[in-house]
XYZ file of C-alpha atoms in Angstrom:
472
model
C -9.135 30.662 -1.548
C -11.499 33.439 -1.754
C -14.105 33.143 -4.200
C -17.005 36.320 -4.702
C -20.242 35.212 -6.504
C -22.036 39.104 -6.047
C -22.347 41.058 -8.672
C -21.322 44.233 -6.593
C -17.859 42.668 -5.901
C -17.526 41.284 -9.527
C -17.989 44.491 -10.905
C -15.021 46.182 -10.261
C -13.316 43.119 -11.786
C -15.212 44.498 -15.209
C -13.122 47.316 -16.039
C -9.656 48.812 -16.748
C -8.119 51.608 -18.856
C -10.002 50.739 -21.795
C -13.130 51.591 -20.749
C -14.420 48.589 -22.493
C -17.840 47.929 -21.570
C -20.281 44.861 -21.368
C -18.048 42.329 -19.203
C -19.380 39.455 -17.260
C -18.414 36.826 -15.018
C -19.963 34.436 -13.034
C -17.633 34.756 -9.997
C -13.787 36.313 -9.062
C -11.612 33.317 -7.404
C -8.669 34.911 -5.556
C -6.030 31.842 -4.773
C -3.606 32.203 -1.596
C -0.765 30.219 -3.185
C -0.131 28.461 -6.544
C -0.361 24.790 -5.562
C -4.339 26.513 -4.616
C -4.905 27.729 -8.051
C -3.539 24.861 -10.014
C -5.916 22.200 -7.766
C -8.563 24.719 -8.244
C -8.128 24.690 -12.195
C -8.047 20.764 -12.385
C -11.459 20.176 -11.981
C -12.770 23.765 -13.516
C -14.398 23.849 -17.018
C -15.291 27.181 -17.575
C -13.863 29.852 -19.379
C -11.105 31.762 -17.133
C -9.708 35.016 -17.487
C -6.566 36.381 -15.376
C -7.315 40.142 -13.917
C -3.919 41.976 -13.370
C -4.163 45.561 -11.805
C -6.288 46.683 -14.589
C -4.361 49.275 -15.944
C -4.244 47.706 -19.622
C -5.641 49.515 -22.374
C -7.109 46.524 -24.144
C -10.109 45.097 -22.442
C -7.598 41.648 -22.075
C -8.723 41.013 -18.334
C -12.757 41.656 -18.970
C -14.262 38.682 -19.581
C -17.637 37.698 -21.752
C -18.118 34.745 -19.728
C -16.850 32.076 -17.095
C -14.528 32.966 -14.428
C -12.294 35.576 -13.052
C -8.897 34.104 -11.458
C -7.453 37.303 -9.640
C -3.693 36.921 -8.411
C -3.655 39.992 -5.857
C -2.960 37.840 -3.102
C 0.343 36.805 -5.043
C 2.231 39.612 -4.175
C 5.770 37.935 -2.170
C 8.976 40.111 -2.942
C 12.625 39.033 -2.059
C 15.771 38.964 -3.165
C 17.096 35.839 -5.198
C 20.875 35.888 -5.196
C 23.174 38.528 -6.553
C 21.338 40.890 -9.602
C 18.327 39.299 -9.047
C 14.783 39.341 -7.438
C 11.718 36.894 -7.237
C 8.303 38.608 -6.916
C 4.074 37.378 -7.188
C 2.480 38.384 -9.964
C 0.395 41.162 -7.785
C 3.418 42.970 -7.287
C 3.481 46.552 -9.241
C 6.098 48.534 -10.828
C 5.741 51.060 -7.861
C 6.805 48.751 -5.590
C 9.634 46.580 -7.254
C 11.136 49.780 -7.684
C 10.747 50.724 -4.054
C 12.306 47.659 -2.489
C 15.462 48.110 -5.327
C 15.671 51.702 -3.959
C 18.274 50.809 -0.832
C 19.860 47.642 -3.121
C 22.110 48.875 -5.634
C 20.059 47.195 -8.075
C 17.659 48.613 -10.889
C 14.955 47.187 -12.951
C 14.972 49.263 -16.260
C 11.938 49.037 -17.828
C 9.661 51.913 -16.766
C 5.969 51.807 -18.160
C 3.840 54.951 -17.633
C 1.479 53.132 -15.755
C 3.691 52.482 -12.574
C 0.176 50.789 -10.480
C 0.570 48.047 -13.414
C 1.010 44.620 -11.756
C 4.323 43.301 -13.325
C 2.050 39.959 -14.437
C 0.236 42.439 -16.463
C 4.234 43.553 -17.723
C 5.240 40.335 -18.422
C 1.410 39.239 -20.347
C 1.715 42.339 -22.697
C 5.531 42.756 -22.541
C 5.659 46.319 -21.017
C 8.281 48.711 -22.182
C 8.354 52.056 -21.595
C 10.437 55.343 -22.339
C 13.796 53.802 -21.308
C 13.463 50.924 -24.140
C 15.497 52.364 -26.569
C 18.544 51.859 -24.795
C 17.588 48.861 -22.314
C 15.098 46.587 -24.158
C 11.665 45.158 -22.796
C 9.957 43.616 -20.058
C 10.800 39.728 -22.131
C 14.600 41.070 -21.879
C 14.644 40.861 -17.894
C 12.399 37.747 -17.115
C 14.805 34.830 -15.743
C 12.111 32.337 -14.819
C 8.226 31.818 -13.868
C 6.355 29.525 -12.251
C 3.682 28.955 -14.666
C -0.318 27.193 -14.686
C -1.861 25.974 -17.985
C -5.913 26.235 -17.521
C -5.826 22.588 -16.805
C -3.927 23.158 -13.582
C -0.621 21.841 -15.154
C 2.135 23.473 -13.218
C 6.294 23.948 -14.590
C 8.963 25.887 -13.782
C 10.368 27.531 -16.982
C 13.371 28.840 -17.188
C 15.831 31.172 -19.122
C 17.684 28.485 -21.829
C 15.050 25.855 -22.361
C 14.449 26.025 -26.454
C 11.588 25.358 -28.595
C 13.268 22.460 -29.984
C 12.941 20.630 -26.887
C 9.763 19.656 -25.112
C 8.068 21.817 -22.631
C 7.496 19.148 -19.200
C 5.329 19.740 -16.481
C 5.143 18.506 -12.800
C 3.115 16.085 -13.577
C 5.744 14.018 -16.374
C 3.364 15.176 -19.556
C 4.991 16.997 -21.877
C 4.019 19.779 -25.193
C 6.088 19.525 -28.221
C 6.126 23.323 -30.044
C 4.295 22.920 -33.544
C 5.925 22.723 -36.777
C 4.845 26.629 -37.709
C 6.137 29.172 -40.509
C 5.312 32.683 -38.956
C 7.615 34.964 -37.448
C 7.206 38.186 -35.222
C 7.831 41.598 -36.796
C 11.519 42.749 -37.129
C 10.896 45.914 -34.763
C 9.477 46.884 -31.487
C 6.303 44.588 -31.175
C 3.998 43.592 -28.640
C 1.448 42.194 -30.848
C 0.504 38.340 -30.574
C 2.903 35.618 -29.351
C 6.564 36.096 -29.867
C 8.052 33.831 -32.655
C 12.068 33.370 -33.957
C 14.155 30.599 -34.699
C 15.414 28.765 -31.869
C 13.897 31.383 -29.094
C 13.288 30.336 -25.485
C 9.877 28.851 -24.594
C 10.037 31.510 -21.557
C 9.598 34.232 -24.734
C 6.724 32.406 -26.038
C 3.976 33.405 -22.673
C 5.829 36.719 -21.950
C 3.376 38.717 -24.258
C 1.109 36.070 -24.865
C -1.809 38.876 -23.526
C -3.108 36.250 -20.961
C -3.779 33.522 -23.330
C -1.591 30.440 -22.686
C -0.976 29.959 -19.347
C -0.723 31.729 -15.543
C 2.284 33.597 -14.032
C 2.515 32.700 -10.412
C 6.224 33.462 -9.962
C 8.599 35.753 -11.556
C 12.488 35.898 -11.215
C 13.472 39.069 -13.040
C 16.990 39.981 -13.764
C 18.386 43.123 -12.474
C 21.303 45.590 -13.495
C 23.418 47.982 -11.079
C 21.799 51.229 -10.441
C 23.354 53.713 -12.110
C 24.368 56.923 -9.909
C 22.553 59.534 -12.048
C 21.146 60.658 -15.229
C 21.917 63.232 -17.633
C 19.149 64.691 -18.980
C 17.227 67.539 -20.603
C 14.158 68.377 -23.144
C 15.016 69.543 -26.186
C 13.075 72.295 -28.452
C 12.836 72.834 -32.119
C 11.609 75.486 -34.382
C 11.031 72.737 -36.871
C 9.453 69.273 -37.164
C 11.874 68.389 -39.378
C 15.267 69.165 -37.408
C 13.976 66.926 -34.577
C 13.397 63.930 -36.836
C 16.779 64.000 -38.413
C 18.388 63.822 -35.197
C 17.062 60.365 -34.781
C 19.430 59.055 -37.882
C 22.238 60.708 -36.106
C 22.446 59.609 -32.562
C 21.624 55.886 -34.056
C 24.594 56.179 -36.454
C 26.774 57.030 -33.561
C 26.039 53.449 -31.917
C 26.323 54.203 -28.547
C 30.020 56.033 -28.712
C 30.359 59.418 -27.489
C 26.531 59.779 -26.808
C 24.136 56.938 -25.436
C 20.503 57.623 -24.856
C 18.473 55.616 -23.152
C 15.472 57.208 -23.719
C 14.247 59.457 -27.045
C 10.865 60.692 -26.786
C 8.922 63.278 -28.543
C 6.129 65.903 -28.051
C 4.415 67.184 -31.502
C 3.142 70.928 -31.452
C -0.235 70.026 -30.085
C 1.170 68.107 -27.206
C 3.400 70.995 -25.963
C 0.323 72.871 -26.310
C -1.723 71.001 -23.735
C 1.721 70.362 -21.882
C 1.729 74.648 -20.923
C -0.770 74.131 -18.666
C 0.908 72.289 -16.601
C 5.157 73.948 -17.984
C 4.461 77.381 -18.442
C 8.144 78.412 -19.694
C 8.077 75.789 -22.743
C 9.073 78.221 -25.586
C 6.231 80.256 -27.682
C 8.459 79.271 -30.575
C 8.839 75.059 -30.111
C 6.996 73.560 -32.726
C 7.532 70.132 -31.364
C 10.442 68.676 -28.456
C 12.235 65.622 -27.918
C 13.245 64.302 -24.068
C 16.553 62.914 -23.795
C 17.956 60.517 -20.903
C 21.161 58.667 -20.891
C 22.145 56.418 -17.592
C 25.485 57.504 -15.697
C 27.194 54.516 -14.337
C 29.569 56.088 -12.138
C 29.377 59.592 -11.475
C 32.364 60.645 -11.606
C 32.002 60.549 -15.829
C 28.784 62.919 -15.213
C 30.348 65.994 -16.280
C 32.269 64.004 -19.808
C 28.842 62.726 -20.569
C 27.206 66.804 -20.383
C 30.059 67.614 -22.266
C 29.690 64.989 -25.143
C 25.667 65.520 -25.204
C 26.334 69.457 -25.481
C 29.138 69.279 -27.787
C 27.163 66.730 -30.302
C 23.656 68.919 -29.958
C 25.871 72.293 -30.541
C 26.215 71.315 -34.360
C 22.223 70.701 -34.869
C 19.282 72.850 -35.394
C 18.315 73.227 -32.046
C 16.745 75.713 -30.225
C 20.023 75.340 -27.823
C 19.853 78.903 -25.282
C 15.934 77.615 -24.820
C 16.222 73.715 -23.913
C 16.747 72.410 -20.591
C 18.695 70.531 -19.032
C 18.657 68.714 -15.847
C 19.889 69.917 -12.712
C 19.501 67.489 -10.266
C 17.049 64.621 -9.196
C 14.239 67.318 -9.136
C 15.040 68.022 -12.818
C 15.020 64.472 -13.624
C 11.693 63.754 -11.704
C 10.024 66.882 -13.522
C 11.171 65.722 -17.033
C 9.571 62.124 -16.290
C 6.518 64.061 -14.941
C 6.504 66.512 -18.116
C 6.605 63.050 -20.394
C 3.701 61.242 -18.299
C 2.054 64.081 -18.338
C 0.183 64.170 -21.999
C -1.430 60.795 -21.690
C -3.433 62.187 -18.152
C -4.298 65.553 -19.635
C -5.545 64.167 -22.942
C -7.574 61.503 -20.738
C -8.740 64.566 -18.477
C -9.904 66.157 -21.596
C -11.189 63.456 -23.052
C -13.492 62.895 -19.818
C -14.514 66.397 -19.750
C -15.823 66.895 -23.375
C -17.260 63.409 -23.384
C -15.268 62.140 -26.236
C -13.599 58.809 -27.023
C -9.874 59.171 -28.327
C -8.212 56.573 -31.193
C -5.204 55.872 -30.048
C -2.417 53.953 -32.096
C 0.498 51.785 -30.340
C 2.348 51.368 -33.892
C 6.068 50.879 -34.950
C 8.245 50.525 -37.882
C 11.344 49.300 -38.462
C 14.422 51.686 -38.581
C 14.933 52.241 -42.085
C 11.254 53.658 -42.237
C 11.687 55.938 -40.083
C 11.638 59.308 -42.106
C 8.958 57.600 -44.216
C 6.403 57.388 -41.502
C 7.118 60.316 -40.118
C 6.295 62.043 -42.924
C 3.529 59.910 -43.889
C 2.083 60.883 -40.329
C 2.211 64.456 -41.228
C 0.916 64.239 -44.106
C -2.231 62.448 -43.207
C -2.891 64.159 -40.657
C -2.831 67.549 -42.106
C -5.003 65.936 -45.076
C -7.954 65.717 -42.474
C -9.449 68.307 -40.261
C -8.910 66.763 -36.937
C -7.727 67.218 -33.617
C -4.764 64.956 -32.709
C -1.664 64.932 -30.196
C 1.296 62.682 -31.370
C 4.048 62.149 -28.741
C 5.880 58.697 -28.096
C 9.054 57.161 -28.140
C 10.572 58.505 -31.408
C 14.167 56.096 -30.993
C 11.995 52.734 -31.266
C 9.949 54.259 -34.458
C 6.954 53.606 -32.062
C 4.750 57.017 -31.943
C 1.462 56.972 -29.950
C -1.172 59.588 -32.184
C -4.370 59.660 -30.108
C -6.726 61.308 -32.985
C -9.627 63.048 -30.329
C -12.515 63.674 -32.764
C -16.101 65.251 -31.808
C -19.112 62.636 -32.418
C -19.437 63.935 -36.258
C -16.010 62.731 -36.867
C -15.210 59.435 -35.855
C -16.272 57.967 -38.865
C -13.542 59.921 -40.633
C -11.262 59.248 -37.779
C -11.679 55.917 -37.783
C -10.836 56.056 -41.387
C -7.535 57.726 -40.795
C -6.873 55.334 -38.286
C -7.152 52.254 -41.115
C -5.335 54.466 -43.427
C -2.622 54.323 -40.654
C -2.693 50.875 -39.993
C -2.479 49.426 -43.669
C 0.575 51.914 -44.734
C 2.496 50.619 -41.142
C 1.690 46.902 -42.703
C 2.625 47.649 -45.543
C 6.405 48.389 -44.095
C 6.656 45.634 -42.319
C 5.810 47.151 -39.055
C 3.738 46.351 -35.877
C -0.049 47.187 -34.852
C 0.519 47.116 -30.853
C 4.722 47.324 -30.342
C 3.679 47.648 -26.656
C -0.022 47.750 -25.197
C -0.748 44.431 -26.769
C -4.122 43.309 -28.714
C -6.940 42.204 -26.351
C -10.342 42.345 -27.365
C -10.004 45.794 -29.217
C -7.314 45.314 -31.895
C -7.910 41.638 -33.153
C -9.187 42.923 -36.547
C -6.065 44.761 -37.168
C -4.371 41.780 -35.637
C -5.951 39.530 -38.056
C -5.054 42.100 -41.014
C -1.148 41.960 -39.504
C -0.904 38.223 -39.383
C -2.702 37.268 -42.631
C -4.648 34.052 -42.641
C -1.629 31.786 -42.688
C -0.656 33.738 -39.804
C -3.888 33.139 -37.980
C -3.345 29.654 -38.336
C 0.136 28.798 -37.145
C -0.663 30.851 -33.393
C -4.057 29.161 -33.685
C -1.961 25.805 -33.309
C -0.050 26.893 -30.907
C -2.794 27.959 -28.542
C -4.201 24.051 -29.351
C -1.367 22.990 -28.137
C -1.461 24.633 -24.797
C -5.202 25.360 -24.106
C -7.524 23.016 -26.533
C -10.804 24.313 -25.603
C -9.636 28.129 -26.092
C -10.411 28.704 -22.684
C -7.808 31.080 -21.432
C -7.703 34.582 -22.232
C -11.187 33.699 -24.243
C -12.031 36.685 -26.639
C -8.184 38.166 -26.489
C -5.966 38.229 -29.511
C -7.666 35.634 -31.548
């Protein structure tokens, strides 16, 4: 086991995406193997907190206090029988999807950060563009090897209910509380997963680093399809994009199938012809379209079906584009990922700090918020880019506003969050909480809320000393 006490090698250990500030620890301990970490954590008091890759975007793996546990050196990757593949913790999205290249095997979800660590996936139940069509990160998890912060150690794996009792290695055992709160009935990444008879395996994916330590992950795998048919569409009117959404869903996956439905507001394809200088002067806003071939020999039926379905709608047809090969593909990805980095590159250069929502609806909301989004936005002078995956009802608006405005930012941004509530929907559906959103969180939940995950994390870490200062 390596453990760093100086402050110059703690310090990188202090950061990630969220630019949260004011961090401490009083040393990093990087364990070799499991059976290291969970001896290590029997006899440790302190408060620990588990540092993924750092590409989270709120503050969970900055501490205010005790210990650092960093799993880097957990970082193993094989295969595990047919469809299936055991990796560390340490291992990133980059390079699961490297070793599945020669396989035959693909691992759908596809955040934009592809230097997360899939631990950090599985503690904040990553998504990504393709989770219309495919699901989450919780949808593909088979089995961990898991720590509590007392060094118990299990193996948990896919089938083992609630309603039974969660036993360790060393014969103790945690009976899940009698509780009455349930997760949000849409795309949700916000505090710890709750239905009716669910797996305990669902309970720590998403749990934001709180209840106990992935040292071992068995993910579940699909066959690689042979292509994708693609394009980006454009649209002289906000409008005519958003009422496509109701249409595709209605078809339920006959004739047309998207995986992946993602939209660009004005503003965004603004910034975006910096980098695409042949989007259309006349796109007011454009929505990127993916659907998986299986076999290719159904490549050209599936073109067909997508061109014969978008000939009807008010599209900006002769001017959208459509994918040509892998190149294509790549650059459509790339012209996606693409807003988040300029809008951070902006961000750095004028010296501002953006407010950026993670929020989601259930479907029959859909037009509501949409419109509700425009018209709040228009109702106050600021700049904004709105872009996100528009087939989960889950729209990232990063409001950008000079120092004189964030207090009416800010504003907007509570406006935002109490009219989401108020539908039912979802403050994080896929960044997770952290340190920065516990007070919308709280707000979400409701006291009785509070309560019932407050018992479960009694049950699992008494002394709240996991994940200290995350969620709640």
């Amino acid at each position: 086991m390596i453990i760093k006490t100086e402050p110059e090698f703690i310090a990188p250990y202090l950061r990630d995406a969220s630019n949260f500030s004011g961090g401490n620890a009083e040393e990093v301990v990087i364990p070799e193997t499991s059976d290291e970490l969970a001896d290590f954590l029997k006899n440790e008091t302190r408060p620990v907190t588990v540092a993924g890759a750092g590409t989270g975007l709120t503050a969970s793996r900055i501490p205010s206090g005790g210990i650092i546990v960093s799993l880097e050196r957990l970082n193993i990757i094989g295969k595990e029988g047919e469809g299936r593949v055991r990796i560390g913790p340490a291992v990133t999205l980059n390079e699961l999807q490297g070793f599945l290249v020669p396989t035959g095997w693909f691992y759908p979800p596809n955040p934009t950060e592809t230097w997360a660590s899939l631990g950090g996936n599985l503690a904040t139940n990553a998504s990504g563009s393709r989770s219309y069509k495919y699901g989450v990160t919780r949808d593909y998890v088979e089995e961990v090897e898991l720590i509590l912060v007392d060094g118990r150690k299990t193996l948990l794996k896919r089938g083992l209910k609630i309603t039974e009792p969660l036993t360790f290695e060393d014969g103790s055992k945690i009976i899940f509380p009698n509780i009455a709160y349930r997760s949000p009935e849409c795309k949700n990444a916000a505090g710890y997963f709750i239905q009716p008879g669910m797996d305990w395996l669902d309970l720590f994916i998403g749990s934001d680093g709180t209840l106990g330590i992935f040292t071992d992950i068995v993910l579940r795998l699909i066959p690689r399809p042979d292509d994708f048919v693609s394009g980006i569409l454009f649209f002289k009117e906000e409008s005519s994009c958003w009422e496509l959404i109701p249409k595709i869903k209605s078809l339920d996956g006959k004739k047309i199938d998207p995986c992946s439905l993602e939209y660009f507001d004005y503003n965004a394809l603004k910034r975006l012809k910096s980098k695409h200088k042949n989007i259309p002067n006349r796109s007011k806003v454009a929505l990127f379209f993916e659907q998986d071939v299986l076999k290719m020999k159904d490549y050209d039926l599936i073109l067909e079906n997508w061109y014969e379905f978008l000939s009807e709608e008010n599209i900006m047809l002769d001017d959208s584009w459509f994918a040509q090969g892998p190149k294509d593909v790549q650059m459509f990805h790339d012209f996606r990922h693409d807003v988040p980095a300029i809008i951070n590159e902006e961000n750095s250069r004028a010296g501002r700090v953006k407010l950026g929502t993670d929020m989601a609806v259930p479907d029959k909301y859909f037009m509501s918020m949409m419109q509700f989004y425009r018209e709040t936005l228009k109702a106050n002078d600021l700049d904004y880019v709105m872009f996100g995956h528009l087939g989960d009802n889950h729209l990232h608006i990063n409001l950008l506003p000079e120092e004189s405005e964030r207090d009416m930012a800010q504003k907007v941004y509570d406006q935002m969050v109490d009219q989401i509530l108020e539908w039912g929907g979802t403050v994080s559906a896929e960044h997770g909480i952290g340190k920065l959103k516990k007070k919308y969180f709280a707000k979400m939940v409701g006291s009785s809320g509070l309560k019932d995950l407050n018992k479960i994390k009694y049950c699992l870490d008494p002394e709240n000393r996991l994940g200290a200062g995350n969620m709640l």
